[in-house]
Structures are given as structure tokens and as C-alpha cells.
PDB file of C-alpha atoms in Angstrom:
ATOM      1  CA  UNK A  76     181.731 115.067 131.930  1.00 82.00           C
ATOM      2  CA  UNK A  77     182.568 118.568 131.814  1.00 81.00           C
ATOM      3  CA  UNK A  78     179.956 119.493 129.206  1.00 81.00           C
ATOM      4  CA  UNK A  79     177.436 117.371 131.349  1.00 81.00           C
ATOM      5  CA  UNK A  80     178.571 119.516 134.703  1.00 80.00           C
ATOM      6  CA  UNK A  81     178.304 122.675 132.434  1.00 81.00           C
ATOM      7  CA  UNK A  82     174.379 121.496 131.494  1.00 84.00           C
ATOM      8  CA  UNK A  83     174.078 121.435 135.087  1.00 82.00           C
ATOM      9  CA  UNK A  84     174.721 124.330 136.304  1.00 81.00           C
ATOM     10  CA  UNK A  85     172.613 126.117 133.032  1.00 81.00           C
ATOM     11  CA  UNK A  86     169.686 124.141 134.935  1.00 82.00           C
ATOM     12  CA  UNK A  87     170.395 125.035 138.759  1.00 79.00           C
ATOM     13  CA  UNK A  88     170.509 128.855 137.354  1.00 80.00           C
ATOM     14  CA  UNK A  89     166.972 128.539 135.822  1.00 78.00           C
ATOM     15  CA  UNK A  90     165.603 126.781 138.570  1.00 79.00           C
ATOM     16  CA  UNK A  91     166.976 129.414 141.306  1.00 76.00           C
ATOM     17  CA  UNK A  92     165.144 131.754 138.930  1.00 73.00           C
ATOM     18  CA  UNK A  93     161.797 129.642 139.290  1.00 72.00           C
ATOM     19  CA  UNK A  94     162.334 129.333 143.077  1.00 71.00           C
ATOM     20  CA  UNK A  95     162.764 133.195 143.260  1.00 72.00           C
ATOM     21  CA  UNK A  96     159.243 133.486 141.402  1.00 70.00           C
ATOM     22  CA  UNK A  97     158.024 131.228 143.947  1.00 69.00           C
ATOM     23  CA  UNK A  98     157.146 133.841 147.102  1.00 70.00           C
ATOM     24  CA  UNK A  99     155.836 136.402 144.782  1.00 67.00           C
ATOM     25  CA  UNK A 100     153.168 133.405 143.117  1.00 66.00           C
ATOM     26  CA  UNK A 101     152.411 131.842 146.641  1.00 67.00           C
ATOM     27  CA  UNK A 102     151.714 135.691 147.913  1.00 66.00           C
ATOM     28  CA  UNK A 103     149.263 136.083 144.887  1.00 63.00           C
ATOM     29  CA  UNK A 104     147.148 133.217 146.018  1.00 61.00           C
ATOM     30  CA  UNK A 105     147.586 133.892 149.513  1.00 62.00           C
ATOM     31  CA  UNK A 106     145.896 137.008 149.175  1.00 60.00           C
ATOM     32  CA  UNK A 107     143.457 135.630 146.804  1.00 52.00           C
ATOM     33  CA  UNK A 108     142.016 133.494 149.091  1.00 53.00           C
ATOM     34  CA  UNK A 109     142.393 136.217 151.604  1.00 53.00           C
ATOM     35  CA  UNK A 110     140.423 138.941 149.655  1.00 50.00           C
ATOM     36  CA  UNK A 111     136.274 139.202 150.037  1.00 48.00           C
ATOM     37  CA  UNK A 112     136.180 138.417 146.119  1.00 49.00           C
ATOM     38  CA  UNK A 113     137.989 134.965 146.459  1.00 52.00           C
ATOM     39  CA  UNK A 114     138.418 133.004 143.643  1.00 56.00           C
ATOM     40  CA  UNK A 115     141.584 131.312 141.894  1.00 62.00           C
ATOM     41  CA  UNK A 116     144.970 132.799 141.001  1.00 64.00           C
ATOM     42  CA  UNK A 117     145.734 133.041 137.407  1.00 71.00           C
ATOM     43  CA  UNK A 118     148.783 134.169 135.626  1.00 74.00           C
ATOM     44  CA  UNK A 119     148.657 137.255 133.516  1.00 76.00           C
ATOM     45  CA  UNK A 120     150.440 135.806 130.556  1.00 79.00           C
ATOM     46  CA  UNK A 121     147.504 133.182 130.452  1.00 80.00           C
ATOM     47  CA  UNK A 122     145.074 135.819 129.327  1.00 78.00           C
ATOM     48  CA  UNK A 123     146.876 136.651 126.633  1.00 82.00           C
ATOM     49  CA  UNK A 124     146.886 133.468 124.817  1.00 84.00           C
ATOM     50  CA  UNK A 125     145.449 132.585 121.802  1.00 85.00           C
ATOM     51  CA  UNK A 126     143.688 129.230 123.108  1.00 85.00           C
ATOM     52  CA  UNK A 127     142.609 130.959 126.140  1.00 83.00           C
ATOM     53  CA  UNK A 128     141.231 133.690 124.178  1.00 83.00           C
ATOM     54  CA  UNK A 129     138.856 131.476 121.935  1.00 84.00           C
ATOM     55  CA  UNK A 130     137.487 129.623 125.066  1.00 82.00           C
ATOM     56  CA  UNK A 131     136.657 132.805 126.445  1.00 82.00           C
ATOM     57  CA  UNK A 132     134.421 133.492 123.759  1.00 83.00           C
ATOM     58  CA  UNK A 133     132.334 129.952 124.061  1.00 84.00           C
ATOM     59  CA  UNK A 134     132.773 130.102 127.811  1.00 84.00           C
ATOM     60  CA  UNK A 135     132.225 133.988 128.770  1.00 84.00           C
ATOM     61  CA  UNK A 136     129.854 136.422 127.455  1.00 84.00           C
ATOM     62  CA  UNK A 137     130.480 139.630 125.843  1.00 83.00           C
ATOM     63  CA  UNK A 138     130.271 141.689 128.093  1.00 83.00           C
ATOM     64  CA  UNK A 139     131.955 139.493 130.903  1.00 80.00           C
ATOM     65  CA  UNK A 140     128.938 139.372 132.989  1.00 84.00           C
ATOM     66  CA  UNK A 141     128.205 136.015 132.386  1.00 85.00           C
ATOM     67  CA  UNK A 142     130.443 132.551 132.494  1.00 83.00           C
ATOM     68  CA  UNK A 143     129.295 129.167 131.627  1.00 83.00           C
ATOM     69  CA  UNK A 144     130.721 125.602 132.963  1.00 80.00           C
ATOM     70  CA  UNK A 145     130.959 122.445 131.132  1.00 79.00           C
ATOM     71  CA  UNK A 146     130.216 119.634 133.354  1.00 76.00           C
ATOM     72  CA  UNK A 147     130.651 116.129 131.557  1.00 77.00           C
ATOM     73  CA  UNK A 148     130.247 112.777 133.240  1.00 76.00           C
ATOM     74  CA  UNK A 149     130.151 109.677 132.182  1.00 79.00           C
ATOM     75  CA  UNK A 150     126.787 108.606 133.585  1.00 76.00           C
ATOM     76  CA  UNK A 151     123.851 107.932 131.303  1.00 75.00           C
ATOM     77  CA  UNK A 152     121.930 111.394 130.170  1.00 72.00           C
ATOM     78  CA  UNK A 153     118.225 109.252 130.649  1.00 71.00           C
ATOM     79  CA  UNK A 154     119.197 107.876 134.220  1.00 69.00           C
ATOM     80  CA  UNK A 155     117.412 109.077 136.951  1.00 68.00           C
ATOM     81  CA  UNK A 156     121.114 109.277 138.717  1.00 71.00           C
ATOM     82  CA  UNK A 157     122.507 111.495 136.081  1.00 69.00           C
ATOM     83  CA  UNK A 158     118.997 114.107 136.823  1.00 66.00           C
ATOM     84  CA  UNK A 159     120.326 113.849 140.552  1.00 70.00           C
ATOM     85  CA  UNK A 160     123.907 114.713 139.753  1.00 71.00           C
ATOM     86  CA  UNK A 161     122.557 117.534 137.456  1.00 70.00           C
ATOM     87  CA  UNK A 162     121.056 119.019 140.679  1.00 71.00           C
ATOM     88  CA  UNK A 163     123.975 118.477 143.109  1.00 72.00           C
ATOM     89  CA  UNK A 164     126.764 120.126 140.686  1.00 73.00           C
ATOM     90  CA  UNK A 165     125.002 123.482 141.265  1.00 75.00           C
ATOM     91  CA  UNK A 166     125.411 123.058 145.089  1.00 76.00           C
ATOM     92  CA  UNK A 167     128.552 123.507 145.512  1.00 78.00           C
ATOM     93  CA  UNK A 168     128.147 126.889 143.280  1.00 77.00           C
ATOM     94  CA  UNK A 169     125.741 128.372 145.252  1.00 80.00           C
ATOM     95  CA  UNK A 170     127.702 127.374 148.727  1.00 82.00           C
ATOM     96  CA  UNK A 171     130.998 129.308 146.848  1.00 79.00           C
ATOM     97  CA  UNK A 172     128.303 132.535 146.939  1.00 79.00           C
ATOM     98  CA  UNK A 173     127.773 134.215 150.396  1.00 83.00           C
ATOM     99  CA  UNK A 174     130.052 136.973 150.933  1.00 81.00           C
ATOM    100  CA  UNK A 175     131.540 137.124 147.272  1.00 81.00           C
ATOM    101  CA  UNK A 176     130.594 140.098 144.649  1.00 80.00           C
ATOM    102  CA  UNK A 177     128.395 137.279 143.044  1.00 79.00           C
ATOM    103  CA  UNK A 178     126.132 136.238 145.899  1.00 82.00           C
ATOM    104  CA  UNK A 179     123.275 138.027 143.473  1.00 84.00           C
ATOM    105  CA  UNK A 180     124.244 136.292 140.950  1.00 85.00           C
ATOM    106  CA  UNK A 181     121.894 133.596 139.232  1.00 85.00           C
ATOM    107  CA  UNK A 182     123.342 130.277 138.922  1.00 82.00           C
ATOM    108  CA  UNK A 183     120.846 128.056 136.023  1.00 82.00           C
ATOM    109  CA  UNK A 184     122.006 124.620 134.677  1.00 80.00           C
ATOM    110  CA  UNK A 185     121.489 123.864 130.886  1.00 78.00           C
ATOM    111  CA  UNK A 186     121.555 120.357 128.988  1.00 77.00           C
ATOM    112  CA  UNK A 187     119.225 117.520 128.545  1.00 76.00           C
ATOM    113  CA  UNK A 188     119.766 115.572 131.693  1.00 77.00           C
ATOM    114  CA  UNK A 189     118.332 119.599 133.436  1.00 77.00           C
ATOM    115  CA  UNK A 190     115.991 119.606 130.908  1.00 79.00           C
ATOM    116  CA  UNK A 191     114.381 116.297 131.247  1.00 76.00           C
ATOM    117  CA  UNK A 192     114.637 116.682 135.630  1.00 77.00           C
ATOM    118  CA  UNK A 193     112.906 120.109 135.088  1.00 79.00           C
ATOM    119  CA  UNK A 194     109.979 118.341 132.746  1.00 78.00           C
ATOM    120  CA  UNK A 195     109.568 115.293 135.150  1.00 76.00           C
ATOM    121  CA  UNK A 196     109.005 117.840 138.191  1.00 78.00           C
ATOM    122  CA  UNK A 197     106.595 119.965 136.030  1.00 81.00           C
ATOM    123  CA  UNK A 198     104.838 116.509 135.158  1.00 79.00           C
ATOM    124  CA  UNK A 199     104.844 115.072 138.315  1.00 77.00           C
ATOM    125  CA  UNK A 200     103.269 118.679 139.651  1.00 80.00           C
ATOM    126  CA  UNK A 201     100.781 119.005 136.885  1.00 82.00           C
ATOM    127  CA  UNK A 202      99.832 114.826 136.865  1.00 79.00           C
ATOM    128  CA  UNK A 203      98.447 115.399 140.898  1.00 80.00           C
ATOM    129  CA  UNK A 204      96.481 118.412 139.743  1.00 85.00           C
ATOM    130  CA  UNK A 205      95.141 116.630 137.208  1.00 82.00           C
ATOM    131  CA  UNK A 206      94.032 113.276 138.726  1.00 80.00           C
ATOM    132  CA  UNK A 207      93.140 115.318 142.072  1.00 84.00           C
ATOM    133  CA  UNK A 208      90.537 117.686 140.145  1.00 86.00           C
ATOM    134  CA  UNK A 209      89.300 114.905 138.231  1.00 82.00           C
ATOM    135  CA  UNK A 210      88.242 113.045 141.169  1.00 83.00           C
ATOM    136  CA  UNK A 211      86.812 115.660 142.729  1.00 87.00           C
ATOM    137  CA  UNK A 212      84.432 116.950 139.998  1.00 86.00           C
ATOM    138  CA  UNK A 213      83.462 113.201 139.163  1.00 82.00           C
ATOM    139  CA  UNK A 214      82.628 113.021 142.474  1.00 85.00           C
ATOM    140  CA  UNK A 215      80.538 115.744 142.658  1.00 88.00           C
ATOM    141  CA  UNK A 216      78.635 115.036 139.390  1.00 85.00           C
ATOM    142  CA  UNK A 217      77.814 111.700 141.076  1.00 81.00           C
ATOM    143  CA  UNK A 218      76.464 112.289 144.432  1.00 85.00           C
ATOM    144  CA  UNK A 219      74.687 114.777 142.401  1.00 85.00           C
ATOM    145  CA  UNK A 220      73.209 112.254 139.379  1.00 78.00           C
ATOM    146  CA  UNK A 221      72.967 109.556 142.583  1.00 77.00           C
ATOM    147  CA  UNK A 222      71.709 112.102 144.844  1.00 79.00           C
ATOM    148  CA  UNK A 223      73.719 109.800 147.383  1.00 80.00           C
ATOM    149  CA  UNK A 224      76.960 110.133 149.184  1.00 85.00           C
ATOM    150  CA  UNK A 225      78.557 106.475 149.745  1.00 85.00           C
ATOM    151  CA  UNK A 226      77.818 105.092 146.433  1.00 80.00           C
ATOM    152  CA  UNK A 227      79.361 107.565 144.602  1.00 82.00           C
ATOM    153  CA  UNK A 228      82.317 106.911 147.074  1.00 86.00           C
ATOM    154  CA  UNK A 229      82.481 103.683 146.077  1.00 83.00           C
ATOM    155  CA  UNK A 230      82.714 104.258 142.516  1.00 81.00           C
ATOM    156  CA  UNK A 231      85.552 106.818 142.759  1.00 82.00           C
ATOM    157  CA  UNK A 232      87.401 104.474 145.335  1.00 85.00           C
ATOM    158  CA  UNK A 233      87.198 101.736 142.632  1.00 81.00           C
ATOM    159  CA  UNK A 234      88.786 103.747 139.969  1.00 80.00           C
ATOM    160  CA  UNK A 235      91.523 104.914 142.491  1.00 82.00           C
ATOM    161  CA  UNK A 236      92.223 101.081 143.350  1.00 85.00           C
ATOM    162  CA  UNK A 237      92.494 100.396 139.298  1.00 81.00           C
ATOM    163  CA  UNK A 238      95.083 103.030 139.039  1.00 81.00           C
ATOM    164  CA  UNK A 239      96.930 101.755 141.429  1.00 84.00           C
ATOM    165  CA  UNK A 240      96.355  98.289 140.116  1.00 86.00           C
ATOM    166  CA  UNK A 241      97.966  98.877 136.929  1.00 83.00           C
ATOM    167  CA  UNK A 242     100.208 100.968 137.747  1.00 83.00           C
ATOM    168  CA  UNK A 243     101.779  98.319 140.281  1.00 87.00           C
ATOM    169  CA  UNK A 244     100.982  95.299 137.917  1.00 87.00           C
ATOM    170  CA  UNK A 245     103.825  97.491 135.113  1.00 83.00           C
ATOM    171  CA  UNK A 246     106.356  98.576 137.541  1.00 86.00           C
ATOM    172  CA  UNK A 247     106.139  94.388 138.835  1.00 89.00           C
ATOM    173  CA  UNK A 248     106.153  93.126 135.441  1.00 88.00           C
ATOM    174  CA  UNK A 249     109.036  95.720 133.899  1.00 86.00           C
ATOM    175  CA  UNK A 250     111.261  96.349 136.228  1.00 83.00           C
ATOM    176  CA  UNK A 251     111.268  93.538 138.842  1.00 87.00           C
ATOM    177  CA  UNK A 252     110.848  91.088 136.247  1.00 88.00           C
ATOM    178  CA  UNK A 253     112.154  92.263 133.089  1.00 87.00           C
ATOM    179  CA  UNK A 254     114.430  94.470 134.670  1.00 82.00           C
ATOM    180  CA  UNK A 255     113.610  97.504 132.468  1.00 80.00           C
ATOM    181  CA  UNK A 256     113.005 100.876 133.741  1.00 76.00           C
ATOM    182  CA  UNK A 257     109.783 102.670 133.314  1.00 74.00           C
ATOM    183  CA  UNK A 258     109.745 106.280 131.803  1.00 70.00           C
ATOM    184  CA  UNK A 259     108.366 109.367 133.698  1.00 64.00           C
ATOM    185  CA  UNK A 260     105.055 109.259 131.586  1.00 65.00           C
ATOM    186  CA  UNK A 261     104.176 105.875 133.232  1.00 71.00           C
ATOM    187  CA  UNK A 262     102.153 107.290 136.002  1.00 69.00           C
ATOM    188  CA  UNK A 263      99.935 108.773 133.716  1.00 69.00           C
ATOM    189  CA  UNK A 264      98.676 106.122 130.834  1.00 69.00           C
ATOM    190  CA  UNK A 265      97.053 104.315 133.954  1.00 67.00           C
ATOM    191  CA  UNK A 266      95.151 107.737 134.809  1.00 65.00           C
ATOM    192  CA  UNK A 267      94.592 108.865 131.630  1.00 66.00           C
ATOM    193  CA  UNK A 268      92.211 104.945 131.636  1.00 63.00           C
ATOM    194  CA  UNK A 269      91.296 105.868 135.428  1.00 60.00           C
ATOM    195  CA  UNK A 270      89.991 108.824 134.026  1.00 60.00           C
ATOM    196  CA  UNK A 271      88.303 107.543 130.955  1.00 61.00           C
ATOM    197  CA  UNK A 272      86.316 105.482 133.786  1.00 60.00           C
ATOM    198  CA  UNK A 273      85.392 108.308 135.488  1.00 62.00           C
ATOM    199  CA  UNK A 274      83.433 109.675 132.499  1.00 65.00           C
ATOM    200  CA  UNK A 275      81.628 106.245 131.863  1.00 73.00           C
ATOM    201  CA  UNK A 276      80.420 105.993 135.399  1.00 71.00           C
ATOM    202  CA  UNK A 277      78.120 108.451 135.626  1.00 72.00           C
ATOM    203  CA  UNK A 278      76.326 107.410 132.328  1.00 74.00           C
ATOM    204  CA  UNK A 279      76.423 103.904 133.129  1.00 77.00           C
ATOM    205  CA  UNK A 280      74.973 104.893 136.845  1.00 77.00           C
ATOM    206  CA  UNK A 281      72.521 106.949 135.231  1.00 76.00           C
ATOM    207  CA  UNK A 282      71.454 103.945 133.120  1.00 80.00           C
ATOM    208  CA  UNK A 283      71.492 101.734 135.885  1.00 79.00           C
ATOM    209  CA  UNK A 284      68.807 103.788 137.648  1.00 78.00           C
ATOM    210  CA  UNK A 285      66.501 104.063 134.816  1.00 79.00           C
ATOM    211  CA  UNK A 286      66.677 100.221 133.682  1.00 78.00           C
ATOM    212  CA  UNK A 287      65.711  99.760 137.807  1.00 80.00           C
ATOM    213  CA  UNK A 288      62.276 100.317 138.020  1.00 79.00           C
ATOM    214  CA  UNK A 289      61.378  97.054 137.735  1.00 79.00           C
ATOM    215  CA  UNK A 290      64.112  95.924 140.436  1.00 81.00           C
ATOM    216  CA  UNK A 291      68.010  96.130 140.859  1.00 81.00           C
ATOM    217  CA  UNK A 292      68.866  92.903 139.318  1.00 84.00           C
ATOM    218  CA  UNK A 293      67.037  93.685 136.118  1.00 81.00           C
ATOM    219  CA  UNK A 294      68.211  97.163 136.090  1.00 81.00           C
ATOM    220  CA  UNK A 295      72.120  95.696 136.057  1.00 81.00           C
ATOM    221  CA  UNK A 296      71.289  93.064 133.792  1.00 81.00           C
ATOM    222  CA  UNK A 297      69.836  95.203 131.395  1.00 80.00           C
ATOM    223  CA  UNK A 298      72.599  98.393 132.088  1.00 78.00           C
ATOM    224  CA  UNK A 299      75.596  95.800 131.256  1.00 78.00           C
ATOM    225  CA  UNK A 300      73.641  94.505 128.134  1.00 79.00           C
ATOM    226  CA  UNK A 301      73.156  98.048 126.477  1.00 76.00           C
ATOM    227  CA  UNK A 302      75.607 100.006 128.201  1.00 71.00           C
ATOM    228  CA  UNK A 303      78.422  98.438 129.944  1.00 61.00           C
ATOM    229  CA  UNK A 304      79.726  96.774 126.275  1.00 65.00           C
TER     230      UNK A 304
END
């Protein structure tokens, strides 16, 4: 017992010593959070470490101007939820900013799941260029072959309702049925076809009016015969 009550008292003297460490550490982070730089206390003897010291050079630049965080999650990288989270973890970053030394500072997010959010919003940018210019010029080129303005209308309109078409028909049959998700390239096999039709139109129009002379029905007849196969 008395060896026990000498342990004791070896342990009350190094905790007194921990409690007396106690103001000086709460002080520190007091006036951390206090100071315009903000940020997080940590103890001096921490730098020094060899552990700490090798992170610091995968997780800090050089010349200390730069810092990188490793976000990991255990969310598929392909799921559109995991693109979402990408963007929402450099929120709360850029809300720590204003009124800090680094509210100039340029916050970027790396990785596949950024990389394939940043390709799909370039795509989805670039795929209503595309289809919007193509419709336009075809368009164009037909009132000008048809030297008309609601048949041509009526052309475009019908490849715009095939697009649609088939691009309804695969999300119905995939993922309501099959219950597989389509990629981000989806959208654009059924325009790249929409858009093939858009270049056969005006030559099978063109046909059409030639093959006419001898009356509409003969001129579709013989258009779809030659042509249209």
C-alpha cells in the first residue's frame, strides 16, 4: 500500500504540472482566435518532429506559400454525389477567408472526382453551343435551298423532337428500368444522329424538289427510292 500511495503522489505532482501548463495553452488559443490571422494553435515542439517534418514536405510547398488538403471520403469517385461534395468542401475554405492574410489567396481542388465535375461543365457548355449553332445554320441553309420559312421549320422541329426521343427512350430504358446510370456523354450520341439528320435534309429536300415536277407524290416516291435509302 505504501508503494501504491507513493505512485500516487509521483502522479498528482505531474498532473499539477500539466494543470499549471493549462492557462498558458488556453491563453495561446484564446488569442489565436482573437488575432485578425486566426487559425489553430499548435505546439512548438510539434514542428520539430520528424513525422511532422516529412508531411510538410508532401503537404506544404517550398517556399511555404502554398498548402494542400487531403480530403478522402468514402463515396464513389464516378457518382454524381461525390462531384457535388467535391464542390461543397471548398466552401467552407473560402467562408474561413474574409478578413484573414489569405483572403487573396486562391483556393483550387485537385483529383478525379474535380476533374471529371470540371469536364462535365465544359461538356455540358460546349454540347448547347454545339447543337444550338447547328440548328441555326441548318436552318438557314434550308429556308434558303426551300426558299420557304415553315417547311424548313418543320424539318428542324422534327430533328429536335428525335433528340429528345432518344434521348428519353435511354434514360427510360437504363435507369428507370435497368436501374443503371447514364454517363455525361449521353446527351450527345443522340445529337451527334440529330445532327447527322440535319446534313441529309437538305439533300434529300433538294431531291424532293427536283423529282416534283411531275407532282408531289411522285417527287416523294421517287426521293425515298433514290435518296432516302
Amino acid at each position: 500500500m505504501a508503494g501504491g500511495v507513493d505512485d500516487l503522489v509521483g502522479q498528482v505532482k505531474l498532473m499539477g504540472d500539466g494543470l499549471d501548463e493549462r492557462p498558458h495553452f488556453c491563453w495561446r488559443c484564446a488569442a489565436t482566435r482573437r488575432s485578425v490571422d486566426g487559425g489553430v494553435h499548435l505546439p512548438a515542439q510539434v514542428l520539430q518532429l520528424d513525422d511532422f517534418k516529412k508531411a510538410a514536405k508532401v503537404f506544404i510547398s517550398p517556399d511555404g506559400h502554398s498548402a494542400r488538403y487531403l480530403v478522402q471520403t468514402t463515396l464513389n469517385p464516378f457518382s454524381a454525389e461525390r462531384w457535388i461534395r467535391s464542390m461543397r468542401s471548398v466552401t467552407p475554405l473560402r467562408s474561413a477567408q474574409p478578413n484573414t492574410q489569405l483572403a487573396d489567396a486562391t483556393i483550387s481542388m485537385g483529383g478525379y472526382p474535380a476533374a471529371l465535375r470540371d469536364t462535365r461543365d465544359y461538356y455540358e457548355h460546349d454540347i448547347r453551343f454545339i447543337i444550338s449553332v447547328t440548328l441555326v445554320v441548318v436552318l438557314l441553309i434550308l429556308m434558303a435551298l426551300l426558299r420557304a420559312i415553315v417547311a424548313p421549320l418543320y424539318l428542324v422541329g422534327s430533328v429536335v423532337i428525335s433528340y429528345f426521343a432518344a434521348l428519353g427512350i435511354s434514360v427510360l430504358t437504363f435507369q428507370y428500368l435497368l436501374g443503371q446510370q447514364l454517363i455525361g456523354a449521353c446527351p450527345h450520341w443522340p445529337s451527334c444522329t440529330g445532327r447527322g439528320g440535319c446534313r441529309l435534309q437538305p439533300a434529300l429536300v433538294s431531291r424532293m424538289r427536283d423529282e416534283s415536277p411531275r407532282g408531289i407524290r411522285y417527287g416523294v416516291i421517287r426521293t425515298l427510292t433514290s435518296t432516302g435509302g
